[in-house]
Amino acid sequence: MSSKLARGVALVGAGMSKFGAFKGKSSRDLFVEAFVEMLESVDKGIDPKEINALYVGNYSSDLFEGQGHIAPIMASWTGLSPLPAVRVEDACASAGVAVREGILAVASGMYDVVVVGGVEKMTDLPIEKVTDTLATAADVQYEIPAGFTFPGFYAAMATSYMAAYGATPETFMKVGIKNHNNGAMNEKAQFGAKISTLMEARRQSAIKKGLPVPEWDSEMDFMHDDRANPIVAWPMRLYDCSPVSDGAAVVLLVSEDLAKKYTDHPIYVAGMGQASDGALHDRPVLNSIPSAKLAGEQAYRMAGITPQDIDFAEVHDCFTVAEVIASEDLGFFERGKGWIAAEEGVTSREGAKPINLSGGLKSKGHPVGASGVGQVVEVFKQLRGQAGPRQKPGQLRFGLTHNVGGTGQTCVVHIFERRD
Ligand code: COA
């Protein structure tokens, strides 16, 4: 197997809907919103007639909306019919894998211009049904009958991580605070507020209602309050969990030789990797995700770089513990040291290895089948200096995305590069 693309591929456009809970909107409305923003982001413009194919990441429109066969619907609603339209499903990694399939299609020479999107509309169902739907991404023969839910899986991973390396629930709370700080600068975020802002809002609401006013003396105090931040599955509390979300994201991929036709500042695909694994119950350890490690190694090898070269990363923080584990699986920190880096602020905006400048899944939202493309949208913007108030200052060259399906049955990693 060659670890190189047969020809280079570049990103030349990116857009996303706001992530959140949108009563009156369906997945097709959200997808069109993201598609239109993507078209508008192409510096030199694009005629949709130049597009050759559409790839759509989507986990389960079947169960969330009662609508299967979603790719041709998205093609039709974006005016792309009768182009080939392909749905890609790999649980929460659906969109990341769709990006990979789009890259491979362009690299093969079959297509020159490909649209890759991801979409999910989760909030039409009550939370119990959402939890059941998400559970189908686990092993329904061995794990779900034993009582596991997704917060439960990641809680088990967190307890294993804490026992092995000495992290505490406070470590994860700090990751949540950091990601809410970042998300507060993201106008597309579902929970785009700092924890300190949420605290103050709670206080004001209590005053308005004439209720006893909570006396939190710090964000960590608030995070420890079982009423403000209830335990979902110990040690994962509400502000450790990504939310239930609606949203869509779309990017435009072209062959490298065509990139300058669309923009003077393309972002190039430098490396990518993907691996799979059995379900969590079948693994020797719970506190790392082997598929992530393998996918990362493949991506670094293809890019010819090391983890030290990555300027920033968007990682799959479906639960705060997942971000810490990812920071080790991707080689940013030694095994067992990721939690120390998180506590010391190394992964904050100002730190040496910023993680989830967008707010991550935690704050930005996690419409599961869209999240992987949402990560690529952020990397595209950051590398081009277009991330607005949350722009990481300085020269950024390499940005990485890490998108996990289930508890790591799938992981896909991409490395993007700015070359100008
Ligand atoms: N982060 C921050 N705030 C959240 C939140 C989250 N993840 N989820 C809900 N909220 C807020 C709501 O806005 C609401 O605030 P309000 O009282 O000020 O209006 C409050 O918390 C309660 O919301 P509610 O919708 O009743 O929460 P819920 O109990 O139905 O759901 C979780 C909370 C954590 C169970 C749900 O978000 C969840 O299941 N998350 C994980 C999703 C998941 O597993 N994804 C796949 C990962 S692999």
XYZ file of C-alpha atoms and ligand atoms in Angstrom:
468
model
C 0.000 0.000 0.000
C 1.320 3.450 -0.912
C 1.232 5.933 1.919
C 0.964 8.827 -0.552
C -1.944 10.236 -2.538
C -1.767 9.565 -6.271
C -2.205 13.321 -6.733
C -2.429 16.229 -4.313
C -5.729 17.501 -2.964
C -6.579 20.938 -1.564
C -9.353 22.573 0.401
C -10.640 25.753 -1.215
C -13.946 26.433 0.539
C -15.685 25.728 3.845
C -18.951 26.623 5.527
C -21.181 25.515 8.353
C -24.594 26.172 9.819
C -24.840 27.289 13.389
C -24.835 24.246 15.669
C -27.690 24.082 18.190
C -31.258 22.926 18.681
C -33.454 24.147 15.848
C -37.096 23.266 16.174
C -38.289 24.377 12.766
C -35.370 23.127 10.679
C -34.694 19.759 9.107
C -31.315 18.341 8.171
C -31.842 19.481 4.588
C -32.317 23.127 5.714
C -29.103 22.950 7.744
C -27.174 21.313 4.921
C -28.264 23.981 2.424
C -27.205 26.707 4.901
C -23.726 25.193 5.203
C -23.482 24.603 1.441
C -24.338 28.219 0.621
C -21.762 29.485 3.129
C -19.177 27.149 1.577
C -19.913 28.524 -1.925
C -19.564 32.101 -0.636
C -16.226 31.272 0.987
C -14.546 30.377 -2.327
C -12.367 33.451 -2.934
C -12.509 33.446 -6.719
C -15.987 31.911 -6.876
C -17.212 28.582 -8.153
C -19.944 27.637 -10.559
C -21.725 24.639 -8.968
C -21.676 23.064 -12.444
C -17.935 22.479 -11.890
C -18.678 20.070 -9.016
C -18.326 16.351 -9.850
C -19.667 14.506 -6.801
C -21.094 14.849 -3.295
C -20.147 12.884 -0.159
C -22.370 13.215 2.923
C -21.411 12.107 6.419
C -24.480 11.178 8.428
C -24.822 8.837 11.338
C -28.502 8.092 11.584
C -31.033 10.304 9.864
C -33.024 7.045 9.689
C -33.532 6.910 13.446
C -33.260 10.630 14.262
C -35.614 11.867 11.532
C -37.176 8.752 10.046
C -35.412 9.593 6.786
C -32.951 7.232 5.170
C -31.173 7.577 1.816
C -30.143 11.107 2.672
C -27.311 11.793 0.189
C -29.486 12.202 -2.934
C -31.812 14.438 -0.914
C -28.889 16.725 -0.055
C -27.822 16.668 -3.720
C -31.308 17.648 -4.782
C -31.694 20.427 -2.194
C -28.318 21.935 -3.075
C -29.059 21.750 -6.806
C -26.347 19.137 -7.377
C -28.568 16.376 -8.810
C -27.931 14.278 -10.853
C -24.328 14.072 -9.594
C -23.267 10.919 -7.751
C -24.192 11.408 -4.093
C -22.778 9.054 -1.459
C -23.708 8.748 2.202
C -20.900 7.715 4.554
C -21.730 6.199 7.953
C -19.132 5.502 10.627
C -20.986 6.694 13.738
C -19.584 9.988 15.087
C -16.682 9.678 12.621
C -19.060 9.651 9.626
C -18.073 13.126 8.447
C -14.334 12.635 8.961
C -14.507 9.435 6.936
C -16.561 11.251 4.268
C -13.725 13.800 4.008
C -11.284 10.940 3.551
C -13.456 9.327 0.850
C -13.711 12.683 -0.931
C -9.942 13.121 -0.811
C -9.388 9.597 -2.156
C -11.853 10.210 -4.989
C -10.031 13.377 -6.075
C -6.603 11.811 -5.562
C -7.612 8.865 -7.766
C -8.152 11.222 -10.679
C -11.788 10.196 -11.014
C -13.057 13.613 -9.896
C -11.487 17.080 -9.849
C -13.981 18.936 -7.657
C -15.864 17.284 -4.815
C -18.191 18.586 -2.110
C -18.011 16.838 1.254
C -20.572 17.612 3.914
C -21.864 16.214 7.147
C -25.247 16.654 8.746
C -27.258 15.477 11.730
C -30.578 16.575 13.197
C -30.734 15.024 16.655
C -33.088 17.175 18.676
C -36.409 15.998 17.248
C -36.220 12.956 19.536
C -36.550 12.979 23.339
C -33.243 12.447 25.178
C -34.006 8.764 25.956
C -34.454 8.015 22.255
C -31.317 10.025 21.391
C -29.378 7.934 23.904
C -30.767 4.707 22.394
C -29.919 5.871 18.879
C -26.363 6.772 19.858
C -26.058 3.406 21.586
C -26.397 1.632 18.247
C -22.827 2.818 17.564
C -21.629 0.521 20.371
C -21.803 -3.267 20.494
C -25.502 -3.957 20.922
C -24.911 -7.654 21.581
C -22.508 -7.339 24.505
C -22.366 -3.743 25.762
C -25.803 -2.164 25.606
C -27.622 -5.080 27.349
C -25.100 -4.624 30.195
C -26.444 -1.102 30.698
C -23.869 1.044 28.937
C -24.690 4.399 27.383
C -22.168 6.741 25.759
C -21.669 8.873 28.854
C -21.187 5.524 30.657
C -18.500 4.311 28.241
C -16.482 7.483 28.554
C -16.991 7.483 32.326
C -15.406 4.023 32.372
C -12.529 5.328 30.266
C -12.155 8.292 32.634
C -12.040 6.129 35.762
C -9.501 3.859 34.121
C -7.412 6.882 33.115
C -7.584 8.398 36.603
C -6.617 5.100 38.242
C -3.656 4.612 35.910
C -2.210 8.100 35.862
C -3.459 10.118 38.827
C -5.769 12.537 37.046
C -8.844 13.658 38.966
C -12.351 14.797 37.971
C -10.990 18.351 38.301
C -8.714 17.709 35.308
C -11.753 17.096 33.138
C -13.582 20.102 34.569
C -10.643 22.264 33.476
C -10.909 20.897 29.937
C -14.600 21.840 29.956
C -13.835 25.366 31.183
C -11.149 25.772 28.509
C -13.425 24.601 25.701
C -16.263 26.869 26.836
C -13.748 29.772 26.876
C -12.884 28.983 23.259
C -16.492 28.408 22.233
C -17.445 31.800 23.648
C -15.543 33.264 20.690
C -17.352 31.092 18.145
C -20.572 32.568 16.784
C -21.573 29.130 15.466
C -21.315 27.397 18.860
C -24.341 25.819 20.513
C -23.144 26.580 24.047
C -20.975 29.585 23.228
C -20.627 30.949 26.747
C -17.836 30.843 29.292
C -18.564 28.917 32.463
C -18.119 32.219 34.356
C -20.863 33.764 32.182
C -23.173 30.805 32.825
C -22.504 31.161 36.547
C -23.431 34.826 36.507
C -26.566 34.107 34.464
C -27.640 31.535 37.064
C -27.084 34.060 39.842
C -29.098 36.729 38.049
C -31.887 34.268 37.346
C -32.045 33.330 41.054
C -32.179 37.020 42.020
C -34.962 37.661 39.495
C -36.995 34.706 40.786
C -36.420 35.679 44.430
C -34.648 32.355 45.083
C -31.563 31.864 47.280
C -28.555 33.159 45.317
C -25.824 30.543 44.902
C -22.461 31.580 46.322
C -19.922 30.031 44.011
C -16.493 31.585 44.605
C -14.904 30.308 41.385
C -15.658 28.441 38.170
C -14.331 25.259 39.791
C -16.710 25.777 42.701
C -19.575 25.973 40.189
C -18.298 22.854 38.420
C -18.373 20.942 41.727
C -21.971 21.955 42.465
C -24.187 18.908 41.868
C -27.161 21.122 41.095
C -25.400 23.409 38.627
C -23.285 20.659 37.092
C -25.059 17.367 37.765
C -23.300 14.030 37.482
C -24.326 12.235 34.287
C -22.079 9.170 34.713
C -19.350 9.707 37.316
C -16.919 11.367 36.855
C -18.558 12.850 33.767
C -20.859 15.713 34.662
C -23.062 17.879 32.450
C -20.174 20.190 31.497
C -18.031 17.194 30.600
C -20.523 16.069 27.952
C -20.932 17.281 24.403
C -24.551 18.242 23.818
C -27.279 16.818 21.633
C -27.137 18.989 18.520
C -28.414 19.829 15.078
C -26.038 21.121 12.442
C -24.243 20.748 9.142
C -20.829 21.559 7.719
C -19.542 21.475 4.143
C -16.108 21.741 2.494
C -14.906 21.901 -1.098
C -12.021 19.680 -2.211
C -10.208 20.056 -5.519
C -7.151 18.554 -7.152
C -3.985 20.426 -6.242
C -3.357 21.596 -9.801
C -6.756 23.322 -9.881
C -6.563 24.900 -6.430
C -5.301 28.332 -7.513
C -8.233 28.660 -9.888
C -10.408 28.990 -6.798
C -8.198 30.814 -4.309
C -4.687 32.169 -3.842
C -4.664 30.569 -0.383
C -5.574 26.887 -0.657
C -5.084 24.579 2.270
C -3.441 21.319 1.296
C -4.056 17.774 2.501
C -0.682 16.832 3.975
C -1.528 13.540 5.646
C -4.357 11.266 6.644
C -4.967 8.002 8.432
C -7.817 5.757 9.447
C -8.066 2.642 11.591
C -10.744 0.449 13.113
C -11.050 -1.680 16.229
C -13.378 -3.930 18.179
C -15.766 -2.493 20.739
C -14.550 -1.148 24.081
C -15.328 -4.301 26.116
C -12.960 -6.237 23.885
C -9.882 -4.089 24.444
C -7.032 -4.723 26.858
C -7.007 -1.106 28.068
C -9.731 1.490 28.418
C -7.578 4.574 28.798
C -6.326 4.964 25.247
C -7.840 4.482 21.801
C -5.580 2.283 19.642
C -7.302 3.243 16.368
C -6.509 6.904 17.084
C -2.864 6.125 17.654
C -2.679 4.166 14.376
C -4.586 6.783 12.373
C -2.315 9.506 13.764
C 0.848 7.553 12.922
C -0.346 7.032 9.343
C -1.120 10.727 8.969
C 2.263 11.854 10.337
C 4.044 9.391 8.070
C 2.202 10.633 4.999
C 2.885 14.270 5.915
C 6.511 13.525 6.774
C 6.194 15.348 10.095
C 5.985 14.545 13.800
C 3.390 15.486 16.435
C 5.701 18.346 17.478
C 5.107 20.002 14.084
C 1.356 20.316 14.607
C 0.467 23.927 15.446
C -3.069 23.213 16.690
C -5.623 20.425 16.636
C -9.367 19.930 16.603
C -9.890 16.676 18.511
C -12.978 14.631 19.257
C -13.913 15.776 22.767
C -17.326 14.097 22.863
C -16.554 13.939 26.586
C -13.774 15.952 28.218
C -11.770 12.825 29.058
C -11.666 12.003 25.343
C -9.671 15.166 24.682
C -7.035 14.215 27.239
C -6.760 10.682 25.865
C -6.585 12.020 22.289
C -3.730 14.343 23.204
C -1.711 11.249 24.144
C -2.918 8.971 21.332
C -1.842 11.641 18.838
C 1.604 11.838 20.411
C 1.341 15.434 21.630
C 2.197 14.264 25.139
C 3.635 11.103 26.617
C 1.232 8.431 27.804
C -0.108 9.430 31.218
C 1.025 13.060 30.862
C -1.833 14.525 28.841
C -3.796 15.417 31.952
C -0.843 17.364 33.356
C -0.547 19.309 30.084
C -4.282 20.055 30.254
C -4.015 21.240 33.855
C -0.987 23.415 33.063
C -2.768 25.162 30.177
C -0.540 23.736 27.426
C -3.685 22.965 25.389
C -5.311 26.363 25.926
C -5.437 29.110 23.261
C -2.289 30.636 24.697
C -0.528 27.298 25.234
C 2.101 25.601 23.092
C -0.350 23.009 21.725
C -3.814 24.588 21.450
C -6.603 22.041 21.256
C -10.143 22.787 20.145
C -9.835 26.484 19.388
C -13.398 26.227 18.033
C -14.760 25.244 21.442
C -14.660 21.584 20.424
C -17.630 19.280 20.443
C -18.169 20.227 24.084
C -19.030 23.861 23.479
C -19.523 24.170 19.729
C -21.911 21.203 19.678
C -21.848 17.650 18.362
C -24.338 16.942 15.563
C -22.689 13.559 15.315
C -22.609 13.010 11.543
C -21.436 16.596 10.914
C -18.725 17.015 13.541
C -15.817 15.671 11.476
C -16.422 18.223 8.714
C -17.001 20.929 11.345
C -13.462 20.272 12.576
C -12.094 20.694 9.035
C -13.982 23.999 8.666
C -12.190 25.299 11.781
C -8.771 24.177 10.566
C -9.411 25.798 7.155
C -10.303 29.086 8.846
C -7.465 29.060 11.372
C -4.827 28.219 8.759
C -6.073 31.034 6.511
C -6.238 33.542 9.381
C -10.014 33.860 9.047
C -11.193 32.624 12.454
C -12.194 36.095 13.644
C -11.997 36.722 17.390
C -10.774 33.198 18.099
C -7.974 33.335 15.540
C -4.795 31.906 17.020
C -2.156 34.587 16.394
C 1.125 33.859 14.651
C 2.163 31.735 11.696
C 0.187 28.503 11.568
C 1.333 25.819 9.172
C -0.083 22.439 10.217
C -3.574 21.831 11.674
C -4.831 18.354 12.611
C -8.335 16.899 12.915
C -9.141 13.766 14.932
C -12.628 12.272 14.597
C -13.715 9.204 16.558
C -16.638 6.851 15.895
C -18.162 5.197 18.954
C -15.533 4.545 21.591
C -12.840 4.205 18.930
C -14.152 1.441 16.686
C -13.304 4.011 14.013
C -10.825 6.849 14.076
C -9.835 9.116 11.223
C -7.107 11.767 11.352
C -6.270 14.467 8.795
C -3.371 16.901 8.667
C -3.843 20.083 6.646
C -1.093 22.467 5.613
C -0.802 26.100 4.631
C 2.037 26.516 2.127
C 1.959 30.222 1.212
N -23.370 21.017 27.950
C -23.802 22.177 28.519
N -25.088 22.417 28.795
C -25.977 21.477 28.447
C -25.609 20.268 27.826
C -24.251 20.056 27.586
N -23.814 18.921 27.027
N -26.720 19.535 27.595
C -27.746 20.260 28.045
N -27.310 21.423 28.564
C -28.100 22.444 29.262
C -29.416 22.781 28.610
O -29.349 23.935 27.784
C -30.294 23.053 29.803
O -30.003 24.344 30.310
P -31.160 25.266 30.969
O -31.666 24.476 32.130
O -30.434 26.505 31.329
O -32.167 25.428 29.889
C -29.798 22.064 30.843
O -28.441 21.838 30.499
C -30.559 20.760 30.846
O -30.726 20.376 29.492
P -31.445 19.039 29.057
O -31.699 19.149 27.581
O -32.595 18.733 29.952
O -30.291 17.982 29.297
P -30.426 16.430 29.171
O -30.353 15.851 30.543
O -31.582 16.049 28.324
O -29.088 16.075 28.368
C -26.919 15.143 28.456
C -27.832 16.254 28.929
C -25.534 15.365 28.999
C -27.457 13.783 28.943
C -26.907 15.161 26.902
O -26.380 16.396 26.461
C -26.094 14.026 26.321
O -26.539 12.889 26.239
N -24.857 14.309 25.864
C -23.978 13.314 25.290
C -24.279 13.122 23.843
C -23.501 11.964 23.290
O -23.356 10.926 23.896
N -22.986 12.120 22.062
C -22.223 11.103 21.417
C -20.883 11.064 21.978
S -19.922 9.722 21.423
